[in-house]
PDB file of C-alpha atoms and ligand atoms in Angstrom:
ATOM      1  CA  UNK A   1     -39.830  19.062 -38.462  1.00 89.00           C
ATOM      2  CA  UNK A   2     -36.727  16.618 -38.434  1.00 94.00           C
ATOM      3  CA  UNK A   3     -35.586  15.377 -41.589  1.00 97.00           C
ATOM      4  CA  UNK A   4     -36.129  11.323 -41.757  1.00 98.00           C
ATOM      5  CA  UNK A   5     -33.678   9.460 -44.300  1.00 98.00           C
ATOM      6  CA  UNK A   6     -34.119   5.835 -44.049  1.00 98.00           C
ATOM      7  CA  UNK A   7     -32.194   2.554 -45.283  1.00 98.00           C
ATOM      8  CA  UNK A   8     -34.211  -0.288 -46.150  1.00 98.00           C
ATOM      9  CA  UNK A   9     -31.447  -2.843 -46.280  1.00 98.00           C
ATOM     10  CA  UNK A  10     -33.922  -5.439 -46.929  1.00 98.00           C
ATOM     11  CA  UNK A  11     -32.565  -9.429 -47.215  1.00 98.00           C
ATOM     12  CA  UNK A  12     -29.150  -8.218 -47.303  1.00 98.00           C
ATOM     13  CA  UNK A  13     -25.769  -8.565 -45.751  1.00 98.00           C
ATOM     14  CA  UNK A  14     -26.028 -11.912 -45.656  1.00 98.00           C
ATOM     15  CA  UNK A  15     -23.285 -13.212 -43.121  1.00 98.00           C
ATOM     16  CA  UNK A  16     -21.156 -12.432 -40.553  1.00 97.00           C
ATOM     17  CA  UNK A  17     -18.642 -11.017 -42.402  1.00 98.00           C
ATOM     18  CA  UNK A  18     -20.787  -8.513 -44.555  1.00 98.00           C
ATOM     19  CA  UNK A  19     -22.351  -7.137 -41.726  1.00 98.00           C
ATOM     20  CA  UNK A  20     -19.091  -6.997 -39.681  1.00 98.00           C
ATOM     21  CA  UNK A  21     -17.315  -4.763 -42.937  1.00 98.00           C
ATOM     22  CA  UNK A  22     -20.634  -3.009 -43.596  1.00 98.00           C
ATOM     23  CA  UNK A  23     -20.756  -1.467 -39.974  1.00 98.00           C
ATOM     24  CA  UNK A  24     -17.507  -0.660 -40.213  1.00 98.00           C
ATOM     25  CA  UNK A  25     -17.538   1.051 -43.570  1.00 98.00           C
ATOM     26  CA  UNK A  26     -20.685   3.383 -41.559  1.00 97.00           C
ATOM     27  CA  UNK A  27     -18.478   4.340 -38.682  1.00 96.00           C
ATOM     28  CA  UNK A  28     -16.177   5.693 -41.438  1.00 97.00           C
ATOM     29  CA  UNK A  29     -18.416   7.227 -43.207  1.00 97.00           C
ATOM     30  CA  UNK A  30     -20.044   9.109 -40.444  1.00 96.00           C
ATOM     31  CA  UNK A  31     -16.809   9.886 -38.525  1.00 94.00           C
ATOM     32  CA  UNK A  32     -16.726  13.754 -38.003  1.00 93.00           C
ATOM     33  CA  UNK A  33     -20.622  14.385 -39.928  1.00 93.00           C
ATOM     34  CA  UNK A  34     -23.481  16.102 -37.540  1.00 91.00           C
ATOM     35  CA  UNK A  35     -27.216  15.159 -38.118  1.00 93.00           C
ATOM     36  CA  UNK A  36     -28.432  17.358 -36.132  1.00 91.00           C
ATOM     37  CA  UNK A  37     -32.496  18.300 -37.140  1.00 92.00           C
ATOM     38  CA  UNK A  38     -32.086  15.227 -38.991  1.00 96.00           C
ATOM     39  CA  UNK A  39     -32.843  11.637 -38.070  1.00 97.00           C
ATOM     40  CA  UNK A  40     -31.250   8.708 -40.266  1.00 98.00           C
ATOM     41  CA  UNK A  41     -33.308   5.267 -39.306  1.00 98.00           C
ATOM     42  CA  UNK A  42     -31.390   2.398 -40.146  1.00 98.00           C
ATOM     43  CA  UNK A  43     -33.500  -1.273 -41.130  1.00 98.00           C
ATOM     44  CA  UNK A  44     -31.550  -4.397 -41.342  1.00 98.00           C
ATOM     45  CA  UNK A  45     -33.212  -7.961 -41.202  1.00 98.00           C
ATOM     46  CA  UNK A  46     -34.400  -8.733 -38.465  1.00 98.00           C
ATOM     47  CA  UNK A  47     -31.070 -10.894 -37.534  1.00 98.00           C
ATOM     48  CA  UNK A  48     -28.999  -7.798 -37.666  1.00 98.00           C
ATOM     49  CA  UNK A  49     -30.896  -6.133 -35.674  1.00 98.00           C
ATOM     50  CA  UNK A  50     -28.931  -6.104 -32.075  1.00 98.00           C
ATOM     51  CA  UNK A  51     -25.186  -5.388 -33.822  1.00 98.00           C
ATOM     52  CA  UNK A  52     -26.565  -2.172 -35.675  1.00 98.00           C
ATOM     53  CA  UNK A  53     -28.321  -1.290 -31.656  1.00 97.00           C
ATOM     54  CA  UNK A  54     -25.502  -1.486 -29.968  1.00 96.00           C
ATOM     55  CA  UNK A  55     -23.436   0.554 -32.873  1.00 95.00           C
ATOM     56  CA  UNK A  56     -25.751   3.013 -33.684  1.00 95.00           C
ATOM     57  CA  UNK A  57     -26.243   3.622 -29.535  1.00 92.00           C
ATOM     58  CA  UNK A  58     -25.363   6.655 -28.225  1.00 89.00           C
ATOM     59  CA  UNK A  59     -26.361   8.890 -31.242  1.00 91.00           C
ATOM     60  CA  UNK A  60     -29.233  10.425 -30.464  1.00 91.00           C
ATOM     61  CA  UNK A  61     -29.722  11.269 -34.758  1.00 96.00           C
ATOM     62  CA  UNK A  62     -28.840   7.429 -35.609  1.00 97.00           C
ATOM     63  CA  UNK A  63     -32.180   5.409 -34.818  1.00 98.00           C
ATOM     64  CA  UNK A  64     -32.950   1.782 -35.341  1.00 98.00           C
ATOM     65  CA  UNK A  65     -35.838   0.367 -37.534  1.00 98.00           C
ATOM     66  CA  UNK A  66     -37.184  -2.562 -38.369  1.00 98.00           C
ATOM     67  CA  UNK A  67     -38.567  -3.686 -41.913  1.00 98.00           C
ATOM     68  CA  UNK A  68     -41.619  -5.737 -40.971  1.00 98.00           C
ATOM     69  CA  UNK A  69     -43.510  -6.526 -37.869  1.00 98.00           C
ATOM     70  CA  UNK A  70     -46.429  -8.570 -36.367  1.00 98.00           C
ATOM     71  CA  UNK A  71     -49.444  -7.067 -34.443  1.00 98.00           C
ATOM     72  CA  UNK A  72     -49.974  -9.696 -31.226  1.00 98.00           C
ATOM     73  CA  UNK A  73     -47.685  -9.499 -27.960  1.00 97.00           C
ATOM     74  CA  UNK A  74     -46.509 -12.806 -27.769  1.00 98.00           C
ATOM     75  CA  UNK A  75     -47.389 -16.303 -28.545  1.00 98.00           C
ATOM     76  CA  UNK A  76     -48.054 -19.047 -31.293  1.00 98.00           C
ATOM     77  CA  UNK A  77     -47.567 -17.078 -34.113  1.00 98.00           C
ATOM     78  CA  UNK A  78     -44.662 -19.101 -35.970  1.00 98.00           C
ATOM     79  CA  UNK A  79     -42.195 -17.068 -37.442  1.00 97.00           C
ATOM     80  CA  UNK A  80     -43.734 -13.446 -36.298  1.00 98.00           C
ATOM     81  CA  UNK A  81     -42.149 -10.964 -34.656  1.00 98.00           C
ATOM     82  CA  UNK A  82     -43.495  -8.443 -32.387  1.00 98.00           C
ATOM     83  CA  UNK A  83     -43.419  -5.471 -31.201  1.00 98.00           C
ATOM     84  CA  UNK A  84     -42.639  -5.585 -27.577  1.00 98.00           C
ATOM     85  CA  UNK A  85     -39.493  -7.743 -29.441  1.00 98.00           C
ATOM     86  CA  UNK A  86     -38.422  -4.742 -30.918  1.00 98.00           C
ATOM     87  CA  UNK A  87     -39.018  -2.226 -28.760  1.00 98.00           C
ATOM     88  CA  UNK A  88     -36.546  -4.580 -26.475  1.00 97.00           C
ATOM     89  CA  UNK A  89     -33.828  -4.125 -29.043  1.00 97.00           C
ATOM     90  CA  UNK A  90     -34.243  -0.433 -29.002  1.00 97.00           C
ATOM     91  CA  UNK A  91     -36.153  -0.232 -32.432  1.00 98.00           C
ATOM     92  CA  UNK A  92     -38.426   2.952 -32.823  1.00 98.00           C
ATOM     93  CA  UNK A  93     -39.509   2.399 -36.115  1.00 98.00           C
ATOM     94  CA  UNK A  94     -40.726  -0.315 -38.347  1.00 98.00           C
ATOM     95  CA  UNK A  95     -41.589  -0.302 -42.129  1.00 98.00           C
ATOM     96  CA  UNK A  96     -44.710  -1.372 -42.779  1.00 98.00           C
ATOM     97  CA  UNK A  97     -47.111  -2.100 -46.432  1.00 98.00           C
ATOM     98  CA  UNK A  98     -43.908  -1.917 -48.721  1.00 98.00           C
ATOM     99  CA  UNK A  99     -44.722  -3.636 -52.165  1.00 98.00           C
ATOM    100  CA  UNK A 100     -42.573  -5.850 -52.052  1.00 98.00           C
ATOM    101  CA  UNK A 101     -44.403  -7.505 -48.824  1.00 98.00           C
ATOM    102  CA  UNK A 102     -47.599  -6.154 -50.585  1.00 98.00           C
ATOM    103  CA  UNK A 103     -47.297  -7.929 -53.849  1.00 96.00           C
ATOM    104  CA  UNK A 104     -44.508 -10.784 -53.604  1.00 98.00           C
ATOM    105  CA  UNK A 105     -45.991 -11.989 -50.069  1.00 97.00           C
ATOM    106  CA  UNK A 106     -49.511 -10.792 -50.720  1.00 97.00           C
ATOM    107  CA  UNK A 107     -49.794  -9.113 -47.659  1.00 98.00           C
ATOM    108  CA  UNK A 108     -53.450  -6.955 -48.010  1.00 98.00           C
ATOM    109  CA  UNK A 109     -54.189  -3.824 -46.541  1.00 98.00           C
ATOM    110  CA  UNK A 110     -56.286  -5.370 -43.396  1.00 98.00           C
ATOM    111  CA  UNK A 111     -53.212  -6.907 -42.220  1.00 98.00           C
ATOM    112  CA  UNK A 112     -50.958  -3.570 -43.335  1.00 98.00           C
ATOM    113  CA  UNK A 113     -53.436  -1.522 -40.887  1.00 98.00           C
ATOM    114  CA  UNK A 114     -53.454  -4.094 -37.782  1.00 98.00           C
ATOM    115  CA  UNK A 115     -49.525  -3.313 -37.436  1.00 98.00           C
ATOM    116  CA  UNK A 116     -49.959   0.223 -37.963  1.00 98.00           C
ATOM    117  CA  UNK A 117     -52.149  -0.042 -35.139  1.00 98.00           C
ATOM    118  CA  UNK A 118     -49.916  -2.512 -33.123  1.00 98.00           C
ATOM    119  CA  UNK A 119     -47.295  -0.226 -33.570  1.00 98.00           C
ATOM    120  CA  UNK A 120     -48.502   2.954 -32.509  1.00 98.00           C
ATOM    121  CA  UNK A 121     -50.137   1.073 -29.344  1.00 97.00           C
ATOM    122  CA  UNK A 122     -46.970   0.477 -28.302  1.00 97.00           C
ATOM    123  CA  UNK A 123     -45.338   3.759 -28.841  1.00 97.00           C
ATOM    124  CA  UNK A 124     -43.657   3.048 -32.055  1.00 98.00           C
ATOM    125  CA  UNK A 125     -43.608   5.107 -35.265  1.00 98.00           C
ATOM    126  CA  UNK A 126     -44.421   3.070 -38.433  1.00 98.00           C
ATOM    127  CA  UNK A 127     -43.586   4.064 -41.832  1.00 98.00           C
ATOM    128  CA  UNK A 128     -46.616   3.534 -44.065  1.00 98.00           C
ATOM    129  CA  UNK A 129     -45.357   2.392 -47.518  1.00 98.00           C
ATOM    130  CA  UNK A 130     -48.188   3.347 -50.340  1.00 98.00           C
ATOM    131  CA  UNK A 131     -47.993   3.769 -54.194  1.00 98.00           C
ATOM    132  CA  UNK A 132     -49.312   3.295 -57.404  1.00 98.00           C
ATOM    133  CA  UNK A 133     -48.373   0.162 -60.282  1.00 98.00           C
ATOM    134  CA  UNK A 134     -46.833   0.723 -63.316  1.00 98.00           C
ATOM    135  CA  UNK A 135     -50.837  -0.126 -64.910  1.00 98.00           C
ATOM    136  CA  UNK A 136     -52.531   1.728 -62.199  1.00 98.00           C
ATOM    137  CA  UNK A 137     -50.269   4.708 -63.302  1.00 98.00           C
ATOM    138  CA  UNK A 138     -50.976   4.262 -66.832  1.00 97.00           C
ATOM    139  CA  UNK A 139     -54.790   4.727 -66.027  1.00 98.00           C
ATOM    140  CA  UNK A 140     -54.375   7.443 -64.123  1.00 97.00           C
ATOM    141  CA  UNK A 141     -54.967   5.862 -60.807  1.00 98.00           C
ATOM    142  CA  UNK A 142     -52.622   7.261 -58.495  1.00 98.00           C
ATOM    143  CA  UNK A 143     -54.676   9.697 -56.719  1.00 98.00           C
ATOM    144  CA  UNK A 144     -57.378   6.804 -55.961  1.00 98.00           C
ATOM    145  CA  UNK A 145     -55.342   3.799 -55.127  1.00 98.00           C
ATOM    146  CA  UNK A 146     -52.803   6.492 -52.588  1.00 98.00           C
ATOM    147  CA  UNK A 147     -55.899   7.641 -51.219  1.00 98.00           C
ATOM    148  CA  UNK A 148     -57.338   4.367 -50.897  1.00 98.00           C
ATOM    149  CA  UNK A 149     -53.998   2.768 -49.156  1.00 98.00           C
ATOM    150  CA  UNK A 150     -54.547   5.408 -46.655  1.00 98.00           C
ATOM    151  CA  UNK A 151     -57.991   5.181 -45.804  1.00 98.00           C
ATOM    152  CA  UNK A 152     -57.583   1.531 -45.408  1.00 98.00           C
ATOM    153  CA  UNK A 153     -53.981   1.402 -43.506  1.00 98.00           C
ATOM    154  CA  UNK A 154     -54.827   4.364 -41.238  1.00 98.00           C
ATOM    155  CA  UNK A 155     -58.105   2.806 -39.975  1.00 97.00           C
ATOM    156  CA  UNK A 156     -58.761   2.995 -36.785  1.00 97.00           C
ATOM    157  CA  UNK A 157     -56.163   5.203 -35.603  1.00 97.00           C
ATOM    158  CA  UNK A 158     -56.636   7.501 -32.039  1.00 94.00           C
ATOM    159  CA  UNK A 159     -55.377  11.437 -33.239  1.00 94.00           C
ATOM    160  CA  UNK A 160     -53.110  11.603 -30.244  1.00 94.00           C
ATOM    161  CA  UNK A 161     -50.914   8.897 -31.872  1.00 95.00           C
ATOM    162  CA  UNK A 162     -50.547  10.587 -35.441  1.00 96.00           C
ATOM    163  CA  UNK A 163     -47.325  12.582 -34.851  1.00 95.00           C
ATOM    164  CA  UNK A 164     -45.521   9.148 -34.814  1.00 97.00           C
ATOM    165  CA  UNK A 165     -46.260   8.028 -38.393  1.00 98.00           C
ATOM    166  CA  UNK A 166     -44.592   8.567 -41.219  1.00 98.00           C
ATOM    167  CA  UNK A 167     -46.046   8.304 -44.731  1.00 98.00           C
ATOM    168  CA  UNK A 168     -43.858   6.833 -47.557  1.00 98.00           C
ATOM    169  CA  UNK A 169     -44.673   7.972 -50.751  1.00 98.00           C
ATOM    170  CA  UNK A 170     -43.518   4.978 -53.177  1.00 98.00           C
ATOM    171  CA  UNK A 171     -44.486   4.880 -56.981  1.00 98.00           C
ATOM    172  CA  UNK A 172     -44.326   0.325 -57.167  1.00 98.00           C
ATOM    173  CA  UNK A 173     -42.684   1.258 -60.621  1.00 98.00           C
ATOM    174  CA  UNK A 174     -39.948   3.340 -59.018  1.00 98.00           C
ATOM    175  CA  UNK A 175     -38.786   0.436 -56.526  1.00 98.00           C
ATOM    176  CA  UNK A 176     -35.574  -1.055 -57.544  1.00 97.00           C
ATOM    177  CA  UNK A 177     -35.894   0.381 -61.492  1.00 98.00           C
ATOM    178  CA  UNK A 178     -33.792   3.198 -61.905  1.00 97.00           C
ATOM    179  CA  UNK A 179     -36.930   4.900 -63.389  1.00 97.00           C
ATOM    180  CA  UNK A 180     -38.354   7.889 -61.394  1.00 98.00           C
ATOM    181  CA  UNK A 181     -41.336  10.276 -61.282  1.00 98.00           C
ATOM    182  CA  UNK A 182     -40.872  14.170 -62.166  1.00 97.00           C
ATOM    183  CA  UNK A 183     -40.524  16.167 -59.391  1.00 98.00           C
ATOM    184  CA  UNK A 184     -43.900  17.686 -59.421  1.00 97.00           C
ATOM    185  CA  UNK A 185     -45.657  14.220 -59.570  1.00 98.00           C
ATOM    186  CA  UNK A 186     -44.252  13.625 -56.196  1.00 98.00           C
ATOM    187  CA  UNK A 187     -45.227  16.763 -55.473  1.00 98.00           C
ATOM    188  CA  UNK A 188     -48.487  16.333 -56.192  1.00 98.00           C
ATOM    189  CA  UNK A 189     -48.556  12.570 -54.318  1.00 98.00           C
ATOM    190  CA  UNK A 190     -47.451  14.673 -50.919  1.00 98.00           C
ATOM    191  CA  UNK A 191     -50.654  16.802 -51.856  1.00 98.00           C
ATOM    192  CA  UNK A 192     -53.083  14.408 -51.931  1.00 98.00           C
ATOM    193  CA  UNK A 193     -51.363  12.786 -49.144  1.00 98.00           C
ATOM    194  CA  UNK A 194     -51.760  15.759 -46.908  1.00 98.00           C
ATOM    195  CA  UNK A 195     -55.164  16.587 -47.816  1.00 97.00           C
ATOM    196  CA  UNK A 196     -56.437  12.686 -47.180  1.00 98.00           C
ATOM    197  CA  UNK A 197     -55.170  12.917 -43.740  1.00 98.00           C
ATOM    198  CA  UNK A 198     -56.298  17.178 -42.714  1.00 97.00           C
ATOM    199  CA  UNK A 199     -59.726  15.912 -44.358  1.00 96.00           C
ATOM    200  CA  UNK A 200     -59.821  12.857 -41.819  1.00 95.00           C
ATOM    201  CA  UNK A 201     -58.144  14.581 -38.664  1.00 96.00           C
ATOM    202  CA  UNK A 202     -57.504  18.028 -39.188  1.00 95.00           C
ATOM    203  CA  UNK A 203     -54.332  20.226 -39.477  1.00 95.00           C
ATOM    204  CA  UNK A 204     -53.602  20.291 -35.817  1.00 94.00           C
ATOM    205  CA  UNK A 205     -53.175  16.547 -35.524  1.00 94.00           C
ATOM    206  CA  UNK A 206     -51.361  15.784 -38.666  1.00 95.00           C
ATOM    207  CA  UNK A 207     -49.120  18.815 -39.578  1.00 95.00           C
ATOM    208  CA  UNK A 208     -46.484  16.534 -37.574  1.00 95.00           C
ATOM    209  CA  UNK A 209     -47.003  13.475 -40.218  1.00 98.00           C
ATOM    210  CA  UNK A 210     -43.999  13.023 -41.746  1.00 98.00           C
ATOM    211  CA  UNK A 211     -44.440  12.159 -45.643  1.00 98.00           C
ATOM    212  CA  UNK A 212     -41.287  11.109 -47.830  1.00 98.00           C
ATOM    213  CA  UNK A 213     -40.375  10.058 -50.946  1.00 98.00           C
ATOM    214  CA  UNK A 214     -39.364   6.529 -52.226  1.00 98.00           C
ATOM    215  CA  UNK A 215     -37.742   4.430 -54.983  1.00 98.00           C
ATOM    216  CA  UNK A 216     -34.697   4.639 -56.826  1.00 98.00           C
ATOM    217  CA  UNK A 217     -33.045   7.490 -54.654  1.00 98.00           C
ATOM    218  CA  UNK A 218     -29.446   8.030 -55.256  1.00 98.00           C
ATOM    219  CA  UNK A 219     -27.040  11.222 -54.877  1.00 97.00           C
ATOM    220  CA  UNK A 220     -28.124  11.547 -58.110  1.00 97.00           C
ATOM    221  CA  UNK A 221     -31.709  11.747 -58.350  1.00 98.00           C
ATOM    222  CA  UNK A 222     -32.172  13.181 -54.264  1.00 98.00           C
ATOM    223  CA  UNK A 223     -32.419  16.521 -55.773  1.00 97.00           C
ATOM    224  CA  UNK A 224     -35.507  16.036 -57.974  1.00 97.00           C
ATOM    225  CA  UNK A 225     -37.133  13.078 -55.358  1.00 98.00           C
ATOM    226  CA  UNK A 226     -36.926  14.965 -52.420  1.00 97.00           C
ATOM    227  CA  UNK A 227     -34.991  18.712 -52.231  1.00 97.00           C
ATOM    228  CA  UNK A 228     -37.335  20.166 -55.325  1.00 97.00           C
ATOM    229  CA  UNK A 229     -40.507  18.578 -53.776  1.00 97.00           C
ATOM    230  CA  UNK A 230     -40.050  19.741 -50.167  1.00 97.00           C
ATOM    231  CA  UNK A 231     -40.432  16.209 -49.095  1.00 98.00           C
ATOM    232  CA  UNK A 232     -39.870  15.339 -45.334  1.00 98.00           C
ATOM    233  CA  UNK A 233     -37.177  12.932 -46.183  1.00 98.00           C
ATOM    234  CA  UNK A 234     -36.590   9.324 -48.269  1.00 98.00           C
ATOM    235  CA  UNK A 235     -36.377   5.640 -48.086  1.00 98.00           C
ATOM    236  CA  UNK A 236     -33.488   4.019 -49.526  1.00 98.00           C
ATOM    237  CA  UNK A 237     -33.033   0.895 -50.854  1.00 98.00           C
ATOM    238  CA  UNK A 238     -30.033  -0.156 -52.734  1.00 98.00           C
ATOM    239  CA  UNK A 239     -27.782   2.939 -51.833  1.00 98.00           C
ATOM    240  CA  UNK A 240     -28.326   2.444 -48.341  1.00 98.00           C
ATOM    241  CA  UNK A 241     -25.884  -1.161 -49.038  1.00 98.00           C
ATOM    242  CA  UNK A 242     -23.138   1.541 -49.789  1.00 98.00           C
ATOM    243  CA  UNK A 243     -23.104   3.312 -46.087  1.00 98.00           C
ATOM    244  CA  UNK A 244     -20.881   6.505 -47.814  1.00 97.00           C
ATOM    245  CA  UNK A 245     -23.872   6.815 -50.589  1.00 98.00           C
ATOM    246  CA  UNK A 246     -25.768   6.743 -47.950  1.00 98.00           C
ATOM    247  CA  UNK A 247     -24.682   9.290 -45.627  1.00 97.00           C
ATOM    248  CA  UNK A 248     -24.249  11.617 -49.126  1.00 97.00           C
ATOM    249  CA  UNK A 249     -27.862  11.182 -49.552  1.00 97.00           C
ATOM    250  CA  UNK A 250     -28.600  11.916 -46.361  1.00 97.00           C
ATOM    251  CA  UNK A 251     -26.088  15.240 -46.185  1.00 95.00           C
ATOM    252  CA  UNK A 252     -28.185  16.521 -49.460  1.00 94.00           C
ATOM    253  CA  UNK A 253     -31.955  15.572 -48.405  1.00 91.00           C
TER     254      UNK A 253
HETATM  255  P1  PGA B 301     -34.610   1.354 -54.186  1.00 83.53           P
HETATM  256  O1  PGA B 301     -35.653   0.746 -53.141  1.00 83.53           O
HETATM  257  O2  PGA B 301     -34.039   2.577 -53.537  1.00 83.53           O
HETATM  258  O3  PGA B 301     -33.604   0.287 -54.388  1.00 83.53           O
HETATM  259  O4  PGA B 301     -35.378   1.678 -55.426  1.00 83.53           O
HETATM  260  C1  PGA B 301     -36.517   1.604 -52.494  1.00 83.53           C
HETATM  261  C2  PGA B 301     -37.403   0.874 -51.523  1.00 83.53           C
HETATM  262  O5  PGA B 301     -37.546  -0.338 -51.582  1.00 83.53           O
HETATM  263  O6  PGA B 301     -38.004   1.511 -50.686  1.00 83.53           O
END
């Protein structure tokens, strides 16, 4: 199974300029690297979106990803996005459920599983963000409310389409803290993770499912969030805004 690292750049590189030097600080970083068996999926806003295409074009490990979409074609549906509109960019993934949509936008698991859906439909690969809170860790929710994000985001969904998705494994407290789980506790997320989707599908149709780790990965802390927990890859946040962190990262998952 290919390796998936992934930079969420989220609402960043905010003009011309940034992105300009940003894309140009990645083509130095990469310059002479080989990803083969591993696939590094790169998310900028929306407005980014057709630079990093035509940059990243021609790599067949460099993909293009997209950090929210909506589930209808086309139409009146004011500021949405959709997926035929990023499939026409040359996205192949799209992040979808991360708590920062799920608890500063209030977006609610019903919506979370229509763009799953939407996405696979139109031969897309989402990457299904679920986690515990800080409180729902603390009462020793994590098994329930992962397993619970699942069974309500994955609703619906024909087996044929599975090998597309990825699972993101991301602890809400970890996001953007600095403060990270033990390597075992991720461990045992991937688990429960696993088991949730062979006990709804079976092996045959999941063993492709992708499941990786999330928050607060660095060069530092790749080691313990992702090597020591055989995890399928990570999602980056704010090292992904330094493209050589990134590609480090990447080189070490
Ligand atoms: P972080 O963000 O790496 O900055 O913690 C991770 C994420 O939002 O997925």
């Amino acid at each position: 199974m290919e390796k998936i690292i992934v930079a969420n750049l989220k609402m960043n590189l905010i003009s011309h300029e940034e992105r300009t030097r940003y894309l140009k600080m990645l083509r130095k970083a990469l310059t002479g690297k080989d990803f083969s068996g591993r696939e590094l999926v790169f998310c900028p806003p929306f407005v980014h979106l057709e630079y990093f295409s035509k940059e990243l074009k021609g790599n067949k490990n460099l993909k293009l990803g997209a950090q929210n979409v909506f589930w209808e074609k086309e139409g009146a549906y004011t500021g949405e996005i959709s997926p035929l509109q990023l499939k026409d960019l040359g996205v192949e993934y799209a992040i979808v459920g991360h708590s920062e949509r799920r608890y500063i936008l209030g977006e609610r698991d019903s919506a979370i599983n229509k763009k799953v859906l939407a996405l696979l439909k139109n031969n897309l690969r989402p990457i299904l963000c679920i986690g515990e809170t800080s409180e729902e860790k603390e009462l020793n929710q994590t098994a329930q409310v992962i397993t619970r994000q699942l069974e309500l985001g994955l609703k619906g969904i024909r087996p044929g389409f599975l090998e597309n998705l990825v699972i993101a494994y991301e602890p809400v407290w970890s996001v953007g803290t600095d403060v990270i789980p033990l390597s075992n506790e991720v461990m045992s997320a991937k688990l429960i993770i696993r088991k949730v989707l062979t006990g709804k599908w079976g092996r045959k149709y999941t063993e492709k499912v992708r499941i990786i780790y999330g928050g607060s990965v660095s060069g530092q802390t790749i080691e313990e969030l992702c090597v020591k927990p055989q995890m399928d890859g990570v999602l980056v946040g704010r090292q992904s805004l330094y493209p050589a962190q990134f590609i480090k990262i990447a080189e070490k998952c």
